[in-house]
Amino acid sequence: INPLTNSRAMAPPEETAGAAAFRKVIADKTPLVFDGAMGTELYEQGILHTKSFEEANLSNEAKVKAVHMQFIEAGAQVIETNTFSANKFSLERYNLGTQVTEINAAGVRIAKEAVAESGKGTVIAGAVGPTGEGQGFLEDEKVEQIKAAFTEQITALAQGGVDVLCLETFTQLSEIRIAIQVAKEQFKGPIIASMSFSDEAQSDNTISPGKVAVMLRKWGADVVGVNCGGGWGRVGEGGPAAIYDVAEEMVKAVGSDVPVIACPNAGHPKRVGQRNIYMATEEYFLVYAKRLFKSGVKMVGGCCGTRPHHIASVASAVRMFGGGGEVVQVPAASDESVVGKALSKPKAVEKEPIPLQERTKLSAKVHRVWMERLGGGTKKQAPKGPEDFVVSVEVNPSPGLSTAKPCATAAMLRKAGVDVINIADGPRATVRMSNSALGEVLQREGNHEIILHMCCRDRNLLGLMSDLLGNHTRGLNNMVIITGDPPKMGDYPKATAVFDLDSVGLLKLVKGINGGVDPAGRDFGDQGRFFCATGAEPGAVDYEREMRRLKDKIDAGAEMVMTQPVYDSAVMRKFLDDLSAFPKPVPVLLGLCPLVSSRNAEFLHNEVPGMSVPQNIRERMANAAPGPTALAEGVKIAQEMLEEFQSEVVGCYVMPQLGKYEAAVSVLGPLGYGKEDSEARRDGADK
């Protein structure tokens, strides 16, 4: 049997590796980036709209492949085959009705070649659009004709080996229901069902987006969503803003367990001469990509008018929400491919990292305490004092040019027995002197041990690499790797976020440097001595996602966890228990942030993401008189948390507020800090 001419007689093939990887993405609730408008790019390459874009799979396959490659390079983790209108009804308009199977099979093959040559772990989705025959009341005969058209196309895509089916831009529920039914019969992989809504007034749309999403899910779609133009009740609109409203309603209707996809046009088209021009810039697209991900939409791409630079904006946004990594195992490119030959060049082999005991003073003490007092996570034992407890206190640059105040603070903390000064990297997206500059000053003038935050927001890959090498040369080898707060949270909301990497990607990069390999896979000639910590939010709203991300960060190279402040012992108890069950437990620094007033407690609880101050704690702060009494109560609350968990953590990470650094020392007082012999006890143990 020839599968190209008798595909309907063949049983559906088993799921591909890409399909299994896509299902894992759904289960893990990881955000994904889809590609943009194939038709727009082919038009730009000279294929006129008077011809079938899908026929280009046979006559201009190099151009089709080039479009796929551009979107993959821009950051698309899922590309769609050039088969949107490759059904019998649509192709017959171009006298191509007998070539349905051939055109669809070619579309899958071209996409596979593009993925292989890119060297990326990209998922391939078979694009299926409406037939154009689904309007109005459908007679039984018409239903059978539509079903036959979908069967022919979907079978060809399935036999070609697509990972996912994407049924998109449907305007009639009756037609997409037929498409889903056929997809369930002819394809074993995941199914995406995406509607396009009218931009007429809501009174003329009888079924709301939320109800539509529920029905699509009920009929068998694994992912539901909206794409293209229009917006439910947003007359005359068709861009990201309108799609955002529809997608938000869908998310509310189906909940977090059903992923929602949103692929807006690049704005509402304007007629210029004989062309429809889409006016939305990549900056505007970036804003709405962030809003979509924040609203709970898990998959974002583009439709009409969206070009690679629009998708690059989506790829930038997804890194802020824990996405952006490889989805499937990287396929091997064909031997004949020039790119394949380049990819097949042997890469440098990572060396074993330099032992923690030899990297930095901080890493050596963390390792010693972790192994001796806590048995590598197998036992609980209270610390004796500064000799077997690790303390980091956050000291950030002052506004302006002077370093006098942080230098004096660091000297006081060192004398009190503190091990390391922690310097944030533009916290809350505010502008300060670079933390590496202050770190160098503190290290040079006070011989302080420093740990620097490094966030991915402000520097591209080249900038991050440059700063890492510079920090290493200056002996600033302790790092806290974080993704970073978006600029809109800070004083300069118009600043551009970069996010070439997220925290997982940056940890992998540093791990490579420690193994003597640069990001391009070449031998570095030397090995780095970086000691990498990462952050965690035990009180995160989406706790399951936070723990998945933490595991990913540990797998990527994080060697210590520093928690956000926690005021609820039950929350910290659960976090430590869950962390101890990881395949690779790591040391923890308990985050402590002494409250200074009732107003401060309310602010942290209501306005700082990831922070939760229980009602009983806020009541204690409210009952304390403002000033020294409230500050003392805040210290006492922090001491209680420390006392409860000190036998399970290697140390603590104290974040004083409003310059109350003496409060940090007071919190540590019961453990012997702030005494005459604190510094000697700390240094004597390390010797």
Coordinates of N, CA, C and O in Angstrom, one line a residue, residues 503-629:
S503 N 16.8 31.9 34.7 CA 17.7 31.4 35.7 C 18.2 30.0 35.4 O 19.4 29.7 35.6
V504 N 17.4 29.2 34.8 CA 17.8 27.8 34.5 C 18.9 27.9 33.4 O 19.9 27.2 33.5
G505 N 18.7 28.7 32.3 CA 19.7 28.8 31.3 C 21.0 29.4 31.7 O 22.0 28.9 31.3
L506 N 20.9 30.4 32.6 CA 22.1 31.0 33.1 C 22.9 30.0 34.0 O 24.1 29.9 34.0
L507 N 22.2 29.2 34.8 CA 22.8 28.2 35.7 C 23.5 27.2 34.8 O 24.7 26.8 35.1
K508 N 22.9 26.8 33.7 CA 23.6 25.8 32.8 C 24.8 26.4 32.2 O 25.9 25.8 32.1
L509 N 24.8 27.7 31.9 CA 25.9 28.4 31.3 C 27.1 28.4 32.3 O 28.2 28.1 32.0
V510 N 26.8 28.8 33.6 CA 27.8 28.8 34.6 C 28.4 27.4 34.9 O 29.6 27.2 35.1
K511 N 27.5 26.4 34.9 CA 27.9 25.0 35.1 C 28.9 24.6 34.0 O 29.9 23.9 34.3
G512 N 28.6 25.1 32.8 CA 29.6 24.8 31.7 C 30.9 25.4 31.9 O 32.0 24.8 31.7
I513 N 30.9 26.7 32.3 CA 32.2 27.4 32.6 C 32.9 26.7 33.7 O 34.2 26.5 33.6
N514 N 32.2 26.2 34.8 CA 32.9 25.5 35.8 C 33.5 24.1 35.3 O 34.4 23.6 35.9
G515 N 32.9 23.6 34.2 CA 33.5 22.4 33.6 C 34.5 22.7 32.5 O 34.9 21.7 31.9
G516 N 34.8 23.9 32.3 CA 35.8 24.3 31.3 C 35.3 24.4 29.9 O 36.1 24.3 28.9
V517 N 33.9 24.6 29.7 CA 33.3 24.6 28.4 C 32.6 25.9 28.2 O 31.8 26.3 29.1
D518 N 32.8 26.6 27.1 CA 32.0 27.9 26.9 C 30.6 27.6 26.3 O 30.3 26.5 26.0
P519 N 29.8 28.6 26.2 CA 28.4 28.4 25.7 C 28.3 27.8 24.3 O 27.3 27.2 24.0
A520 N 29.3 28.0 23.5 CA 29.3 27.4 22.2 C 29.8 26.0 22.2 O 29.9 25.3 21.1
G521 N 30.2 25.4 23.4 CA 30.6 24.0 23.4 C 32.1 23.9 23.2 O 32.6 22.7 23.0
R522 N 32.9 24.9 23.2 CA 34.3 24.8 23.0 C 35.1 24.8 24.3 O 34.6 25.3 25.3
D523 N 36.2 24.2 24.2 CA 37.1 24.1 25.4 C 37.5 25.4 25.9 O 38.0 26.3 25.1
F524 N 37.3 25.7 27.1 CA 37.6 27.0 27.7 C 39.0 27.3 28.0 O 39.5 28.4 28.2
G525 N 39.8 26.2 28.1 CA 41.2 26.3 28.5 C 41.4 26.4 30.0 O 42.6 26.3 30.4
D526 N 40.4 26.6 30.8 CA 40.5 26.7 32.2 C 39.2 26.4 32.8 O 38.2 26.2 32.1
Q527 N 39.1 26.2 34.1 CA 37.8 25.9 34.8 C 37.4 27.1 35.7 O 38.3 27.6 36.4
G528 N 36.1 27.4 35.7 CA 35.6 28.4 36.6 C 35.5 27.9 38.1 O 35.5 26.7 38.3
R529 N 35.5 28.8 39.0 CA 35.3 28.5 40.4 C 34.1 29.1 41.0 O 34.0 29.5 42.2
F530 N 33.0 29.2 40.2 CA 31.8 29.8 40.7 C 31.1 28.8 41.6 O 31.0 27.6 41.4
F531 N 30.5 29.4 42.7 CA 29.6 28.7 43.6 C 28.2 29.3 43.4 O 28.0 30.5 43.6
C532 N 27.3 28.6 42.9 CA 26.0 29.1 42.5 C 24.8 28.7 43.4 O 24.6 27.5 43.6
A533 N 24.2 29.7 43.9 CA 22.9 29.5 44.7 C 21.8 30.0 43.8 O 22.0 30.6 42.8
T534 N 20.6 29.7 44.2 CA 19.4 30.2 43.5 C 18.3 30.5 44.5 O 18.4 30.0 45.7
G535 N 17.3 31.2 44.1 CA 16.2 31.6 45.0 C 15.0 30.7 44.9 O 14.9 29.9 43.9
A536 N 14.2 30.7 45.9 CA 13.0 29.9 46.0 C 11.9 30.6 46.8 O 12.3 31.3 47.8
E537 N 10.7 30.5 46.4 CA 9.5 31.1 47.2 C 8.7 30.0 47.8 O 7.8 29.4 47.2
P538 N 9.0 29.6 49.1 CA 8.1 28.6 49.7 C 6.7 29.0 49.7 O 5.8 28.1 49.8
G539 N 6.3 30.2 49.7 CA 4.9 30.7 49.8 C 4.4 31.1 48.4 O 3.4 31.8 48.4
A540 N 5.0 30.6 47.3 CA 4.5 30.9 46.0 C 3.0 30.6 45.8 O 2.6 29.5 46.3
V541 N 2.3 31.4 45.1 CA 0.9 31.1 44.8 C 0.8 29.8 44.0 O -0.1 29.0 44.4
D542 N 1.6 29.6 43.0 CA 1.6 28.4 42.2 C 2.8 27.5 42.8 O 3.8 27.5 42.2
Y543 N 2.5 26.9 43.9 CA 3.6 26.2 44.6 C 4.2 25.0 43.8 O 5.4 24.8 43.7
E544 N 3.3 24.3 43.1 CA 3.7 23.2 42.3 C 4.7 23.6 41.2 O 5.7 23.0 41.0
R545 N 4.4 24.7 40.5 CA 5.3 25.2 39.5 C 6.6 25.7 40.1 O 7.6 25.5 39.6
E546 N 6.5 26.3 41.3 CA 7.7 26.8 42.0 C 8.7 25.6 42.3 O 9.9 25.7 42.0
M547 N 8.1 24.5 42.7 CA 9.0 23.3 43.0 C 9.5 22.7 41.8 O 10.6 22.2 41.8
R548 N 8.7 22.7 40.7 CA 9.2 22.1 39.5 C 10.4 23.0 39.0 O 11.4 22.5 38.5
R549 N 10.2 24.3 39.0 CA 11.3 25.2 38.6 C 12.5 25.0 39.5 O 13.7 25.1 39.0
L550 N 12.3 24.8 40.8 CA 13.5 24.7 41.7 C 14.2 23.4 41.3 O 15.5 23.4 41.3
K551 N 13.5 22.3 41.0 CA 14.2 21.1 40.6 C 15.0 21.3 39.3 O 16.1 20.8 39.2
D552 N 14.4 22.0 38.4 CA 15.1 22.3 37.2 C 16.3 23.1 37.4 O 17.4 22.9 36.8
K553 N 16.3 24.1 38.4 CA 17.4 24.9 38.7 C 18.5 24.1 39.3 O 19.7 24.3 39.1
I554 N 18.1 23.2 40.2 CA 19.1 22.3 40.8 C 19.8 21.4 39.8 O 21.0 21.2 39.8
D555 N 19.0 20.8 38.9 CA 19.5 20.0 37.8 C 20.4 20.8 36.9 O 21.4 20.3 36.4
A556 N 20.2 22.1 36.8 CA 21.0 23.0 35.9 C 22.3 23.4 36.6 O 23.2 23.9 35.9
G557 N 22.4 23.2 37.9 CA 23.7 23.5 38.5 C 23.6 24.3 39.8 O 24.6 24.6 40.4
A558 N 22.4 24.6 40.3 CA 22.3 25.3 41.6 C 22.8 24.4 42.7 O 22.4 23.3 42.8
E559 N 23.7 25.0 43.6 CA 24.3 24.2 44.6 C 23.8 24.6 46.0 O 24.2 23.9 47.0
M560 N 23.0 25.6 46.1 CA 22.4 26.0 47.4 C 21.1 26.8 47.1 O 21.0 27.4 46.0
V561 N 20.1 26.7 48.0 CA 18.9 27.4 47.8 C 18.8 28.5 48.9 O 19.0 28.2 50.1
M562 N 18.4 29.7 48.5 CA 18.2 30.8 49.4 C 16.7 31.2 49.3 O 16.2 31.6 48.2
T563 N 16.0 31.0 50.4 CA 14.5 31.2 50.3 C 14.1 32.6 50.5 O 14.8 33.4 51.1
Q564 N 13.0 33.0 49.9 CA 12.3 34.2 50.3 C 11.9 34.2 51.7 O 11.7 33.1 52.3
P565 N 11.7 35.3 52.4 CA 11.3 35.3 53.8 C 10.0 34.6 54.0 O 9.1 34.7 53.1
V566 N 9.9 33.9 55.0 CA 8.7 33.1 55.3 C 8.3 33.4 56.8 O 9.1 33.4 57.7
Y567 N 7.0 33.7 57.0 CA 6.5 34.0 58.4 C 5.6 32.9 58.9 O 5.1 33.0 60.0
D568 N 5.3 31.9 58.1 CA 4.4 30.9 58.5 C 5.2 29.6 58.5 O 5.7 29.1 57.5
S569 N 5.4 29.0 59.7 CA 6.2 27.8 59.9 C 5.7 26.6 59.1 O 6.4 25.8 58.7
A570 N 4.3 26.5 59.0 CA 3.8 25.4 58.2 C 4.2 25.5 56.8 O 4.5 24.4 56.1
V571 N 4.3 26.7 56.2 CA 4.8 26.8 54.8 C 6.2 26.4 54.7 O 6.6 25.6 53.8
M572 N 7.0 26.8 55.6 CA 8.5 26.4 55.5 C 8.6 24.9 55.8 O 9.5 24.3 55.2
R573 N 7.8 24.4 56.7 CA 7.9 23.0 57.0 C 7.6 22.1 55.7 O 8.3 21.2 55.4
K574 N 6.6 22.5 55.0 CA 6.2 21.8 53.8 C 7.4 21.9 52.8 O 7.7 20.9 52.1
F575 N 7.9 23.1 52.6 CA 8.9 23.3 51.6 C 10.2 22.5 51.9 O 10.7 21.8 51.0
L576 N 10.6 22.5 53.2 CA 11.8 21.7 53.5 C 11.6 20.2 53.3 O 12.5 19.5 52.9
D577 N 10.4 19.7 53.7 CA 10.1 18.3 53.5 C 10.1 18.0 52.0 O 10.6 16.9 51.6
D578 N 9.5 18.8 51.2 CA 9.4 18.5 49.8 C 10.8 18.6 49.1 O 11.1 17.8 48.3
L579 N 11.6 19.5 49.6 CA 13.0 19.7 49.0 C 13.8 18.5 49.4 O 14.6 18.0 48.6
S580 N 13.6 18.0 50.6 CA 14.4 16.8 51.1 C 14.1 15.6 50.3 O 14.9 14.6 50.2
A581 N 12.9 15.5 49.6 CA 12.5 14.4 48.8 C 13.1 14.5 47.4 O 12.9 13.5 46.6
F582 N 13.7 15.6 47.0 CA 14.3 15.7 45.7 C 15.4 14.6 45.5 O 16.1 14.2 46.5
P583 N 15.6 14.2 44.3 CA 16.7 13.2 44.0 C 18.1 13.7 44.5 O 18.9 13.0 44.9
K584 N 18.2 15.1 44.4 CA 19.5 15.7 44.8 C 19.2 16.8 45.8 O 19.1 18.0 45.4
P585 N 19.1 16.5 47.1 CA 18.9 17.6 48.1 C 20.1 18.5 48.1 O 21.2 18.1 47.9
V586 N 19.8 19.8 48.4 CA 20.9 20.8 48.5 C 20.8 21.6 49.8 O 19.7 21.6 50.3
P587 N 21.9 22.2 50.2 CA 21.8 23.1 51.4 C 20.8 24.2 51.2 O 20.6 24.7 50.1
V588 N 20.3 24.7 52.3 CA 19.3 25.8 52.3 C 19.7 26.9 53.3 O 20.2 26.6 54.4
L589 N 19.6 28.1 52.8 CA 19.7 29.3 53.7 C 18.3 29.8 53.9 O 17.6 30.1 53.0
L590 N 17.9 29.8 55.1 CA 16.5 30.2 55.5 C 16.4 31.8 55.4 O 17.2 32.5 56.0
G591 N 15.5 32.2 54.6 CA 15.3 33.7 54.4 C 14.5 34.3 55.6 O 13.5 33.8 56.0
L592 N 15.1 35.4 56.1 CA 14.5 36.1 57.2 C 14.5 37.6 56.9 O 15.5 38.1 56.5
C593 N 13.4 38.2 57.1 CA 13.2 39.6 56.9 C 12.5 40.2 58.1 O 11.3 40.2 58.2
P594 N 13.3 40.7 59.1 CA 12.6 41.2 60.3 C 11.7 42.4 60.0 O 12.0 43.4 59.4
L595 N 10.4 42.2 60.5 CA 9.4 43.3 60.3 C 9.8 44.5 61.2 O 10.3 44.3 62.3
V596 N 9.5 45.7 60.7 CA 9.8 46.9 61.5 C 8.6 47.6 62.0 O 8.7 48.5 62.9
S597 N 7.4 47.3 61.4 CA 6.2 48.0 61.9 C 5.0 47.3 61.3 O 5.1 46.4 60.5
S598 N 3.8 47.6 61.8 CA 2.6 47.0 61.3 C 2.3 47.4 59.9 O 1.9 46.6 59.0
R599 N 2.7 48.7 59.5 CA 2.5 49.1 58.1 C 3.4 48.3 57.2 O 3.0 47.9 56.1
N600 N 4.6 48.0 57.7 CA 5.6 47.3 56.9 C 5.0 45.8 56.7 O 5.1 45.3 55.6
A601 N 4.4 45.2 57.7 CA 3.9 43.9 57.6 C 2.7 43.9 56.6 O 2.6 42.9 55.7
E602 N 1.9 44.9 56.6 CA 0.7 44.9 55.7 C 1.2 45.1 54.2 O 0.7 44.6 53.3
F603 N 2.3 46.0 54.1 CA 2.8 46.2 52.8 C 3.4 44.9 52.2 O 3.1 44.6 51.0
L604 N 4.2 44.2 52.9 CA 4.8 43.0 52.4 C 3.7 41.9 52.1 O 3.8 41.2 51.1
H605 N 2.7 41.9 52.9 CA 1.6 40.9 52.7 C 0.8 41.2 51.4 O 0.4 40.3 50.7
N606 N 0.5 42.5 51.2 CA -0.5 42.8 50.2 C 0.1 43.3 48.9 O -0.5 43.2 47.8
E607 N 1.4 43.7 48.9 CA 1.9 44.4 47.7 C 3.2 43.8 47.2 O 3.7 44.2 46.1
V608 N 3.8 42.8 47.8 CA 5.1 42.2 47.4 C 4.8 40.8 46.9 O 4.4 39.9 47.7
P609 N 5.0 40.5 45.6 CA 4.7 39.2 45.1 C 5.6 38.1 45.8 O 6.7 38.3 46.1
G610 N 4.9 37.0 46.1 CA 5.7 35.9 46.7 C 5.8 36.0 48.2 O 6.3 35.1 48.9
M611 N 5.3 37.1 48.8 CA 5.4 37.3 50.3 C 4.0 37.1 50.9 O 3.0 37.6 50.4
S612 N 3.9 36.4 52.0 CA 2.7 36.2 52.7 C 3.0 36.3 54.2 O 3.8 35.6 54.7
V613 N 2.3 37.3 54.9 CA 2.4 37.4 56.3 C 1.1 37.0 57.0 O 0.1 37.7 56.8
P614 N 1.1 35.9 57.7 CA -0.1 35.4 58.3 C -0.8 36.4 59.2 O -0.2 37.3 59.7
Q615 N -2.1 36.2 59.3 CA -2.9 37.2 60.1 C -2.4 37.3 61.5 O -2.4 38.4 62.1
N616 N -2.0 36.2 62.2 CA -1.6 36.3 63.6 C -0.3 37.1 63.7 O -0.1 37.8 64.7
I617 N 0.6 37.0 62.7 CA 1.8 37.8 62.7 C 1.5 39.3 62.5 O 2.0 40.2 63.2
R618 N 0.6 39.6 61.6 CA 0.2 41.0 61.4 C -0.5 41.6 62.6 O -0.3 42.7 63.0
E619 N -1.2 40.7 63.3 CA -1.9 41.2 64.6 C -0.8 41.5 65.6 O -1.0 42.5 66.4
R620 N 0.2 40.7 65.7 CA 1.3 40.9 66.7 C 1.9 42.2 66.4 O 2.2 43.0 67.3
M621 N 2.2 42.5 65.1 CA 2.8 43.8 64.8 C 1.9 45.0 65.0 O 2.4 46.0 65.4
A622 N 0.6 44.7 64.8 CA -0.3 45.8 65.0 C -0.5 46.2 66.5 O -0.7 47.3 66.9
N623 N -0.3 45.2 67.3 CA -0.4 45.4 68.8 C 0.8 45.9 69.4 O 0.8 46.4 70.6
A624 N 1.9 46.0 68.7 CA 3.2 46.5 69.2 C 3.2 48.0 68.9 O 2.9 48.5 67.8
A625 N 3.6 48.8 69.9 CA 3.7 50.2 69.7 C 4.7 50.6 68.6 O 5.8 49.9 68.5
P626 N 4.4 51.6 67.8 CA 5.4 52.0 66.7 C 6.8 52.3 67.3 O 6.9 52.8 68.5
G627 N 7.8 52.1 66.5 CA 9.1 52.4 66.9 C 9.9 51.2 67.5 O 9.7 50.1 67.0
P628 N 10.7 51.4 68.5 CA 11.5 50.3 69.0 C 10.8 49.1 69.5 O 11.2 48.0 69.3
T629 N 9.5 49.3 70.0 CA 8.8 48.1 70.4 C 8.4 47.2 69.2 O 8.5 46.0 69.3

